[in-house]
Amino acid sequence: MATRDIYETGFDEDIQTNSSTNPCPECDGRVTTNAVETICEDCGLIIDEQRIDHGPEWRAHDQDQRKRTGAPLTAARHDRGLSTEIGRRKDANGNKLSGQKRQRLSRMRREQTRGRFQSKAERNLAHGLGEVRRIASVLELSGSVRDQACQLFRSAQTEDLLRGRSIEAIAAASIYGACRCNGHSRLLDDVVDAARVEQSRVANAYKTLNTELGLPTQPVRPSEFIPRLASELDIPAYIRQRARRLAEQSESTGVASGVNPSGFAAACLYKAGREEGRWLTQAEVAEVASVTATTIRSHRDTLNELAV
């Protein structure tokens, strides 16, 4: 049998599906279209090519267990999520490995760990992004806020703001800065409690980020703290609504400008509770807002003067 008879039908991708009545724009030859491209049979010109892969986006070692090819790129990891990991004890099919192959994989895993970072800056970036992800997980932040904080940490390292400062402090400041940019009512004390560094160092790091990077932060309004504080104090909805009206009216008159928003919101809750018959103590309200009882009394007197 001749060779041309064996390969007479060709490969699957060359199977012609239909013929076009339009001639070739180059030689007026016969044009055919297969599953991949449209070509001229006479001169071989590729007129059109299908660039979309219609195949499945998963890989399956088992018919019942389909696995996707991998996670998308993310800014939360130093390598954008493109790193690979060498498995243990079993191969891709789930079969147990022999002792010799396990030793070989152990040596390969050790060499991979050693060569994972190309420089000290990349090692610091991996450590800082890991700290950002940890704090975001403790604070139960959304994925978008976490990614913004990671990108903020990258910008801080690019601008050489890590020099002379703690990586943990910059990571915590990145979380707080991302929360401020998105208008979340997060106190600095909340971030510090989840971080592994003192409050003064986090505050100084955030001041540096805000000054050097020009963060688009907006002043936090006291009304944004009302739902959070009311939830922690287990206050009914009608008292919460009254406190929110007090805070919004104070913001419209400009009285709440330049004050601690958390403390002013706590004073609004305290005043609303007294008006509605819910006797909240100044100590418990101040503890939730991370302020002193003196601050609560001062803002309460301001609200009484406004008679709102």
mmCIF file of C-alpha atoms in Angstrom:
data_model
loop_
_atom_site.group_PDB
_atom_site.id
_atom_site.type_symbol
_atom_site.label_atom_id
_atom_site.label_comp_id
_atom_site.label_asym_id
_atom_site.label_seq_id
_atom_site.Cartn_x
_atom_site.Cartn_y
_atom_site.Cartn_z
ATOM 1 C CA MET A 1 0.000 0.000 0.000
ATOM 2 C CA ALA A 2 1.369 3.418 -0.937
ATOM 3 C CA THR A 3 2.038 6.056 1.637
ATOM 4 C CA ARG A 4 -0.359 8.488 -0.040
ATOM 5 C CA ASP A 5 -3.160 5.934 0.462
ATOM 6 C CA ILE A 6 -2.525 5.709 4.207
ATOM 7 C CA TYR A 7 -2.803 9.472 4.801
ATOM 8 C CA GLU A 8 -5.456 10.060 2.191
ATOM 9 C CA THR A 9 -8.029 11.627 4.567
ATOM 10 C CA GLY A 10 -5.572 13.869 6.434
ATOM 11 C CA PHE A 11 -5.722 15.094 10.018
ATOM 12 C CA ASP A 12 -8.863 16.085 11.870
ATOM 13 C CA GLU A 13 -8.129 19.789 11.709
ATOM 14 C CA ASP A 14 -7.843 19.598 7.912
ATOM 15 C CA ILE A 15 -11.262 18.045 7.347
ATOM 16 C CA GLN A 16 -13.209 20.373 5.100
ATOM 17 C CA THR A 17 -16.594 21.327 6.456
ATOM 18 C CA ASN A 18 -17.945 23.550 3.699
ATOM 19 C CA SER A 19 -16.949 25.403 0.573
ATOM 20 C CA SER A 20 -17.449 29.077 -0.049
ATOM 21 C CA THR A 21 -18.815 30.502 -3.274
ATOM 22 C CA ASN A 22 -16.561 33.535 -2.926
ATOM 23 C CA PRO A 23 -13.278 33.155 -4.821
ATOM 24 C CA CYS A 24 -9.854 33.751 -3.356
ATOM 25 C CA PRO A 25 -8.984 37.480 -3.283
ATOM 26 C CA GLU A 26 -5.464 36.702 -4.537
ATOM 27 C CA CYS A 27 -5.819 34.087 -7.260
ATOM 28 C CA ASP A 28 -9.601 33.603 -7.658
ATOM 29 C CA GLY A 29 -9.149 29.995 -6.588
ATOM 30 C CA ARG A 30 -11.479 27.673 -4.642
ATOM 31 C CA VAL A 31 -11.933 28.603 -0.967
ATOM 32 C CA THR A 32 -12.710 26.022 1.724
ATOM 33 C CA THR A 33 -13.424 26.366 5.441
ATOM 34 C CA ASN A 34 -12.562 23.821 8.123
ATOM 35 C CA ALA A 35 -12.887 23.874 11.893
ATOM 36 C CA VAL A 36 -9.894 26.167 12.305
ATOM 37 C CA GLU A 37 -9.383 28.415 9.286
ATOM 38 C CA THR A 38 -10.533 29.465 5.828
ATOM 39 C CA ILE A 39 -7.902 28.819 3.164
ATOM 40 C CA CYS A 40 -7.488 28.829 -0.616
ATOM 41 C CA GLU A 41 -6.827 25.393 -2.120
ATOM 42 C CA ASP A 42 -4.829 26.783 -5.012
ATOM 43 C CA CYS A 43 -2.408 29.304 -3.498
ATOM 44 C CA GLY A 44 -2.703 28.341 0.212
ATOM 45 C CA LEU A 45 -3.683 31.842 1.388
ATOM 46 C CA ILE A 46 -5.203 31.892 4.893
ATOM 47 C CA ILE A 47 -8.191 34.197 4.536
ATOM 48 C CA ASP A 48 -9.701 33.831 8.018
ATOM 49 C CA GLU A 49 -8.624 32.095 11.224
ATOM 50 C CA GLN A 50 -10.699 31.038 14.207
ATOM 51 C CA ARG A 51 -8.879 32.355 17.297
ATOM 52 C CA ILE A 52 -11.452 31.274 19.896
ATOM 53 C CA ASP A 53 -10.786 27.999 21.621
ATOM 54 C CA HIS A 54 -14.114 26.217 21.977
ATOM 55 C CA GLY A 55 -12.638 23.390 24.028
ATOM 56 C CA PRO A 56 -13.402 22.804 27.714
ATOM 57 C CA GLU A 57 -11.738 25.099 30.235
ATOM 58 C CA TRP A 58 -11.044 22.278 32.672
ATOM 59 C CA ARG A 59 -8.847 19.226 32.874
ATOM 60 C CA ALA A 60 -10.224 15.938 34.116
ATOM 61 C CA HIS A 61 -8.334 12.946 35.469
ATOM 62 C CA ASP A 62 -11.670 11.437 36.288
ATOM 63 C CA GLN A 63 -14.946 11.792 34.411
ATOM 64 C CA ASP A 64 -16.762 12.737 37.623
ATOM 65 C CA GLN A 65 -14.155 15.244 38.848
ATOM 66 C CA ARG A 66 -13.475 18.096 36.476
ATOM 67 C CA LYS A 67 -10.884 20.603 37.589
ATOM 68 C CA ARG A 68 -10.198 23.981 36.080
ATOM 69 C CA THR A 69 -6.783 24.692 34.682
ATOM 70 C CA GLY A 70 -5.873 27.161 37.418
ATOM 71 C CA ALA A 71 -6.794 30.306 39.287
ATOM 72 C CA PRO A 72 -6.812 33.675 37.473
ATOM 73 C CA LEU A 73 -4.070 36.232 37.876
ATOM 74 C CA THR A 74 -4.268 38.101 41.149
ATOM 75 C CA ALA A 75 -2.430 41.031 42.680
ATOM 76 C CA ALA A 76 -2.566 39.388 46.104
ATOM 77 C CA ARG A 77 0.520 37.243 45.377
ATOM 78 C CA HIS A 78 4.022 38.304 44.505
ATOM 79 C CA ASP A 79 4.084 36.192 41.307
ATOM 80 C CA ARG A 80 0.498 37.072 40.279
ATOM 81 C CA GLY A 81 -0.546 33.512 41.094
ATOM 82 C CA LEU A 82 1.600 31.829 38.428
ATOM 83 C CA SER A 83 3.694 29.763 40.823
ATOM 84 C CA THR A 84 3.655 25.973 40.772
ATOM 85 C CA GLU A 85 3.824 23.493 43.608
ATOM 86 C CA ILE A 86 5.333 20.028 43.605
ATOM 87 C CA GLY A 87 2.981 17.467 45.087
ATOM 88 C CA ARG A 88 3.602 14.864 47.762
ATOM 89 C CA ARG A 89 3.170 11.082 47.948
ATOM 90 C CA LYS A 90 0.829 10.782 44.947
ATOM 91 C CA ASP A 91 1.066 11.517 41.245
ATOM 92 C CA ALA A 92 -1.491 13.316 39.076
ATOM 93 C CA ASN A 93 -3.586 10.171 38.735
ATOM 94 C CA GLY A 94 -3.760 9.590 42.480
ATOM 95 C CA ASN A 95 -1.341 6.664 42.496
ATOM 96 C CA LYS A 96 1.148 6.337 45.333
ATOM 97 C CA LEU A 97 4.739 7.104 44.507
ATOM 98 C CA SER A 98 7.631 4.848 45.290
ATOM 99 C CA GLY A 99 10.221 5.765 47.905
ATOM 100 C CA GLN A 100 12.806 6.657 45.284
ATOM 101 C CA LYS A 101 10.438 9.041 43.498
ATOM 102 C CA ARG A 102 9.387 10.651 46.789
ATOM 103 C CA GLN A 103 13.014 11.362 47.618
ATOM 104 C CA ARG A 104 13.518 12.845 44.170
ATOM 105 C CA LEU A 105 10.455 15.069 44.562
ATOM 106 C CA SER A 106 11.643 16.136 48.005
ATOM 107 C CA ARG A 107 14.956 17.303 46.548
ATOM 108 C CA MET A 108 13.141 19.103 43.725
ATOM 109 C CA ARG A 109 10.797 20.755 46.219
ATOM 110 C CA ARG A 110 13.738 21.972 48.293
ATOM 111 C CA GLU A 111 15.462 23.453 45.245
ATOM 112 C CA GLN A 112 12.219 25.078 44.153
ATOM 113 C CA THR A 113 11.822 26.708 47.563
ATOM 114 C CA ARG A 114 15.369 28.040 47.416
ATOM 115 C CA GLY A 115 14.925 29.474 43.942
ATOM 116 C CA ARG A 116 11.431 30.799 44.459
ATOM 117 C CA PHE A 117 12.553 34.378 45.044
ATOM 118 C CA GLN A 118 14.961 36.048 42.664
ATOM 119 C CA SER A 119 15.893 38.888 45.013
ATOM 120 C CA LYS A 120 15.433 40.158 48.534
ATOM 121 C CA ALA A 121 12.882 42.689 47.294
ATOM 122 C CA GLU A 122 10.747 39.875 45.911
ATOM 123 C CA ARG A 123 11.032 38.025 49.205
ATOM 124 C CA ASN A 124 9.892 41.136 51.099
ATOM 125 C CA LEU A 125 7.025 41.550 48.650
ATOM 126 C CA ALA A 126 5.859 37.978 49.251
ATOM 127 C CA HIS A 127 6.029 38.473 53.020
ATOM 128 C CA GLY A 128 4.167 41.786 52.878
ATOM 129 C CA LEU A 129 1.406 40.520 50.607
ATOM 130 C CA GLY A 130 0.956 37.507 52.865
ATOM 131 C CA GLU A 131 0.509 39.853 55.825
ATOM 132 C CA VAL A 132 -2.025 41.903 53.855
ATOM 133 C CA ARG A 133 -4.032 38.790 53.025
ATOM 134 C CA ARG A 134 -3.930 37.675 56.664
ATOM 135 C CA ILE A 135 -5.207 41.011 58.014
ATOM 136 C CA ALA A 136 -7.897 41.186 55.322
ATOM 137 C CA SER A 137 -9.041 37.708 56.300
ATOM 138 C CA VAL A 138 -9.223 38.618 59.995
ATOM 139 C CA LEU A 139 -11.215 41.781 59.230
ATOM 140 C CA GLU A 140 -13.429 39.867 56.768
ATOM 141 C CA LEU A 141 -12.821 42.349 53.966
ATOM 142 C CA SER A 142 -13.981 41.779 50.418
ATOM 143 C CA GLY A 143 -11.683 40.522 47.696
ATOM 144 C CA SER A 144 -11.650 43.863 45.882
ATOM 145 C CA VAL A 145 -10.506 45.756 48.986
ATOM 146 C CA ARG A 146 -7.851 43.106 49.631
ATOM 147 C CA ASP A 147 -6.526 43.410 46.069
ATOM 148 C CA GLN A 148 -6.443 47.201 46.341
ATOM 149 C CA ALA A 149 -4.459 46.927 49.567
ATOM 150 C CA CYS A 150 -2.020 44.528 47.875
ATOM 151 C CA GLN A 151 -1.593 46.933 44.967
ATOM 152 C CA LEU A 152 -1.024 49.757 47.454
ATOM 153 C CA PHE A 153 1.718 47.718 49.123
ATOM 154 C CA ARG A 154 3.327 47.137 45.716
ATOM 155 C CA SER A 155 3.269 50.874 45.036
ATOM 156 C CA ALA A 156 4.869 51.539 48.415
ATOM 157 C CA GLN A 157 7.698 49.136 47.624
ATOM 158 C CA THR A 158 8.155 50.616 44.149
ATOM 159 C CA GLU A 159 8.477 54.110 45.646
ATOM 160 C CA ASP A 160 11.026 52.764 48.171
ATOM 161 C CA LEU A 161 8.817 53.556 51.154
ATOM 162 C CA LEU A 162 9.720 50.320 52.949
ATOM 163 C CA ARG A 163 13.215 51.529 53.733
ATOM 164 C CA GLY A 164 13.541 52.054 57.481
ATOM 165 C CA ARG A 165 9.988 50.888 58.153
ATOM 166 C CA SER A 166 8.456 47.610 59.200
ATOM 167 C CA ILE A 167 6.894 45.441 56.504
ATOM 168 C CA GLU A 168 4.057 44.590 58.889
ATOM 169 C CA ALA A 169 3.388 48.298 59.518
ATOM 170 C CA ILE A 170 3.221 49.073 55.784
ATOM 171 C CA ALA A 171 0.926 46.074 55.251
ATOM 172 C CA ALA A 172 -1.452 47.219 57.995
ATOM 173 C CA ALA A 173 -1.344 50.796 56.683
ATOM 174 C CA SER A 174 -2.187 49.502 53.197
ATOM 175 C CA ILE A 175 -5.271 47.761 54.586
ATOM 176 C CA TYR A 176 -6.366 50.901 56.432
ATOM 177 C CA GLY A 177 -5.695 53.063 53.375
ATOM 178 C CA ALA A 178 -7.741 50.777 51.123
ATOM 179 C CA CYS A 179 -10.617 50.921 53.620
ATOM 180 C CA ARG A 180 -10.434 54.717 53.726
ATOM 181 C CA CYS A 181 -10.381 54.964 49.925
ATOM 182 C CA ASN A 182 -13.503 52.801 49.692
ATOM 183 C CA GLY A 183 -15.350 54.650 52.457
ATOM 184 C CA HIS A 184 -15.457 51.728 54.906
ATOM 185 C CA SER A 185 -16.034 52.573 58.563
ATOM 186 C CA ARG A 186 -12.964 50.814 59.894
ATOM 187 C CA LEU A 187 -11.127 52.204 62.881
ATOM 188 C CA LEU A 188 -7.371 52.245 63.038
ATOM 189 C CA ASP A 189 -7.654 50.257 66.267
ATOM 190 C CA ASP A 190 -9.442 47.460 64.378
ATOM 191 C CA VAL A 191 -6.550 47.151 61.930
ATOM 192 C CA VAL A 192 -3.958 47.382 64.703
ATOM 193 C CA ASP A 193 -5.669 44.605 66.675
ATOM 194 C CA ALA A 194 -5.366 42.314 63.654
ATOM 195 C CA ALA A 195 -1.796 43.408 62.871
ATOM 196 C CA ARG A 196 1.443 42.428 64.578
ATOM 197 C CA VAL A 197 2.793 45.923 65.182
ATOM 198 C CA GLU A 198 2.170 48.903 67.451
ATOM 199 C CA GLN A 199 -0.443 51.522 66.652
ATOM 200 C CA SER A 200 2.056 54.376 66.441
ATOM 201 C CA ARG A 201 4.045 52.604 63.729
ATOM 202 C CA VAL A 202 0.897 51.849 61.720
ATOM 203 C CA ALA A 203 -0.237 55.468 62.038
ATOM 204 C CA ASN A 204 3.150 56.761 60.865
ATOM 205 C CA ALA A 205 3.174 54.287 57.961
ATOM 206 C CA TYR A 206 -0.310 55.353 56.880
ATOM 207 C CA LYS A 207 0.696 59.013 57.062
ATOM 208 C CA THR A 208 3.655 58.254 54.817
ATOM 209 C CA LEU A 209 1.498 56.394 52.291
ATOM 210 C CA ASN A 210 -1.093 59.155 52.271
ATOM 211 C CA THR A 211 1.532 61.854 51.753
ATOM 212 C CA GLU A 212 3.843 60.161 49.270
ATOM 213 C CA LEU A 213 1.261 58.298 47.166
ATOM 214 C CA GLY A 214 -1.541 60.860 47.366
ATOM 215 C CA LEU A 215 -4.330 58.490 48.378
ATOM 216 C CA PRO A 216 -7.824 59.612 47.292
ATOM 217 C CA THR A 217 -9.195 59.345 50.820
ATOM 218 C CA GLN A 218 -12.308 61.226 51.863
ATOM 219 C CA PRO A 219 -13.264 62.331 55.387
ATOM 220 C CA VAL A 220 -15.262 59.642 57.131
ATOM 221 C CA ARG A 221 -18.701 60.840 58.218
ATOM 222 C CA PRO A 222 -20.122 59.932 61.644
ATOM 223 C CA SER A 223 -23.283 58.542 60.035
ATOM 224 C CA GLU A 224 -21.214 55.775 58.442
ATOM 225 C CA PHE A 225 -20.307 54.444 61.902
ATOM 226 C CA ILE A 226 -23.893 54.269 63.153
ATOM 227 C CA PRO A 227 -24.766 50.776 61.770
ATOM 228 C CA ARG A 228 -21.522 49.230 63.008
ATOM 229 C CA LEU A 229 -21.735 50.651 66.536
ATOM 230 C CA ALA A 230 -25.454 49.931 66.797
ATOM 231 C CA SER A 231 -24.872 46.323 65.817
ATOM 232 C CA GLU A 232 -22.229 45.869 68.510
ATOM 233 C CA LEU A 233 -24.481 47.491 71.128
ATOM 234 C CA ASP A 234 -27.509 45.462 69.991
ATOM 235 C CA ILE A 235 -29.657 48.586 69.593
ATOM 236 C CA PRO A 236 -33.127 48.344 67.996
ATOM 237 C CA ALA A 237 -33.738 49.707 64.513
ATOM 238 C CA TYR A 238 -35.823 52.731 65.584
ATOM 239 C CA ILE A 239 -33.048 54.014 67.865
ATOM 240 C CA ARG A 240 -30.537 53.418 65.077
ATOM 241 C CA GLN A 241 -32.629 55.478 62.653
ATOM 242 C CA ARG A 242 -32.967 58.317 65.163
ATOM 243 C CA ALA A 243 -29.202 58.326 65.743
ATOM 244 C CA ARG A 244 -28.586 58.402 62.003
ATOM 245 C CA ARG A 245 -30.872 61.427 61.627
ATOM 246 C CA LEU A 246 -28.965 63.177 64.418
ATOM 247 C CA ALA A 247 -25.649 62.461 62.705
ATOM 248 C CA GLU A 248 -26.846 63.586 59.264
ATOM 249 C CA GLN A 249 -28.309 66.811 60.619
ATOM 250 C CA SER A 250 -25.068 67.537 62.457
ATOM 251 C CA GLU A 251 -23.089 66.906 59.284
ATOM 252 C CA SER A 252 -25.299 69.285 57.301
ATOM 253 C CA THR A 253 -24.717 72.085 59.826
ATOM 254 C CA GLY A 254 -20.952 71.482 59.898
ATOM 255 C CA VAL A 255 -20.785 70.661 63.600
ATOM 256 C CA ALA A 256 -19.358 67.200 62.947
ATOM 257 C CA SER A 257 -16.433 68.543 60.930
ATOM 258 C CA GLY A 258 -13.000 67.977 62.438
ATOM 259 C CA VAL A 259 -14.155 65.620 65.204
ATOM 260 C CA ASN A 260 -13.606 61.944 65.777
ATOM 261 C CA PRO A 261 -16.372 60.384 63.630
ATOM 262 C CA SER A 262 -16.590 57.255 65.743
ATOM 263 C CA GLY A 263 -16.938 59.224 68.979
ATOM 264 C CA PHE A 264 -19.550 61.566 67.487
ATOM 265 C CA ALA A 265 -21.546 58.584 66.174
ATOM 266 C CA ALA A 266 -21.421 57.007 69.622
ATOM 267 C CA ALA A 267 -22.737 60.254 71.134
ATOM 268 C CA CYS A 268 -25.618 60.231 68.639
ATOM 269 C CA LEU A 269 -26.484 56.680 69.682
ATOM 270 C CA TYR A 270 -26.271 57.653 73.341
ATOM 271 C CA LYS A 271 -28.581 60.641 72.882
ATOM 272 C CA ALA A 272 -31.035 58.670 70.716
ATOM 273 C CA GLY A 273 -31.156 55.898 73.311
ATOM 274 C CA ARG A 274 -31.921 58.383 76.114
ATOM 275 C CA GLU A 275 -34.712 59.937 74.035
ATOM 276 C CA GLU A 276 -36.306 56.574 73.225
ATOM 277 C CA GLY A 277 -36.039 55.175 76.753
ATOM 278 C CA ARG A 278 -33.050 52.902 76.121
ATOM 279 C CA TRP A 279 -30.621 53.804 78.900
ATOM 280 C CA LEU A 280 -27.139 53.280 77.552
ATOM 281 C CA THR A 281 -24.227 54.081 79.807
ATOM 282 C CA GLN A 282 -21.496 56.375 78.611
ATOM 283 C CA ALA A 283 -18.872 53.786 79.487
ATOM 284 C CA GLU A 284 -20.229 51.003 77.273
ATOM 285 C CA VAL A 285 -20.824 53.354 74.347
ATOM 286 C CA ALA A 286 -17.323 54.795 74.682
ATOM 287 C CA GLU A 287 -15.764 51.331 74.861
ATOM 288 C CA VAL A 288 -17.373 50.250 71.600
ATOM 289 C CA ALA A 289 -16.284 53.450 69.842
ATOM 290 C CA SER A 290 -12.720 53.286 71.289
ATOM 291 C CA VAL A 291 -13.038 56.734 72.878
ATOM 292 C CA THR A 292 -13.367 58.049 76.417
ATOM 293 C CA ALA A 293 -16.541 58.873 78.292
ATOM 294 C CA THR A 294 -15.466 62.514 78.310
ATOM 295 C CA THR A 295 -15.673 62.561 74.510
ATOM 296 C CA ILE A 296 -19.190 61.166 74.659
ATOM 297 C CA ARG A 297 -20.304 63.870 77.111
ATOM 298 C CA SER A 298 -18.693 66.628 75.053
ATOM 299 C CA HIS A 299 -20.452 65.582 71.842
ATOM 300 C CA ARG A 300 -23.701 65.052 73.734
ATOM 301 C CA ASP A 301 -23.598 68.645 74.952
ATOM 302 C CA THR A 302 -22.997 69.774 71.360
ATOM 303 C CA LEU A 303 -26.055 67.853 70.190
ATOM 304 C CA ASN A 304 -28.149 69.337 73.005
ATOM 305 C CA GLU A 305 -27.152 72.856 71.972
ATOM 306 C CA LEU A 306 -28.263 72.201 68.422
ATOM 307 C CA ALA A 307 -31.645 70.908 69.652
ATOM 308 C CA VAL A 308 -31.924 68.482 66.730
#
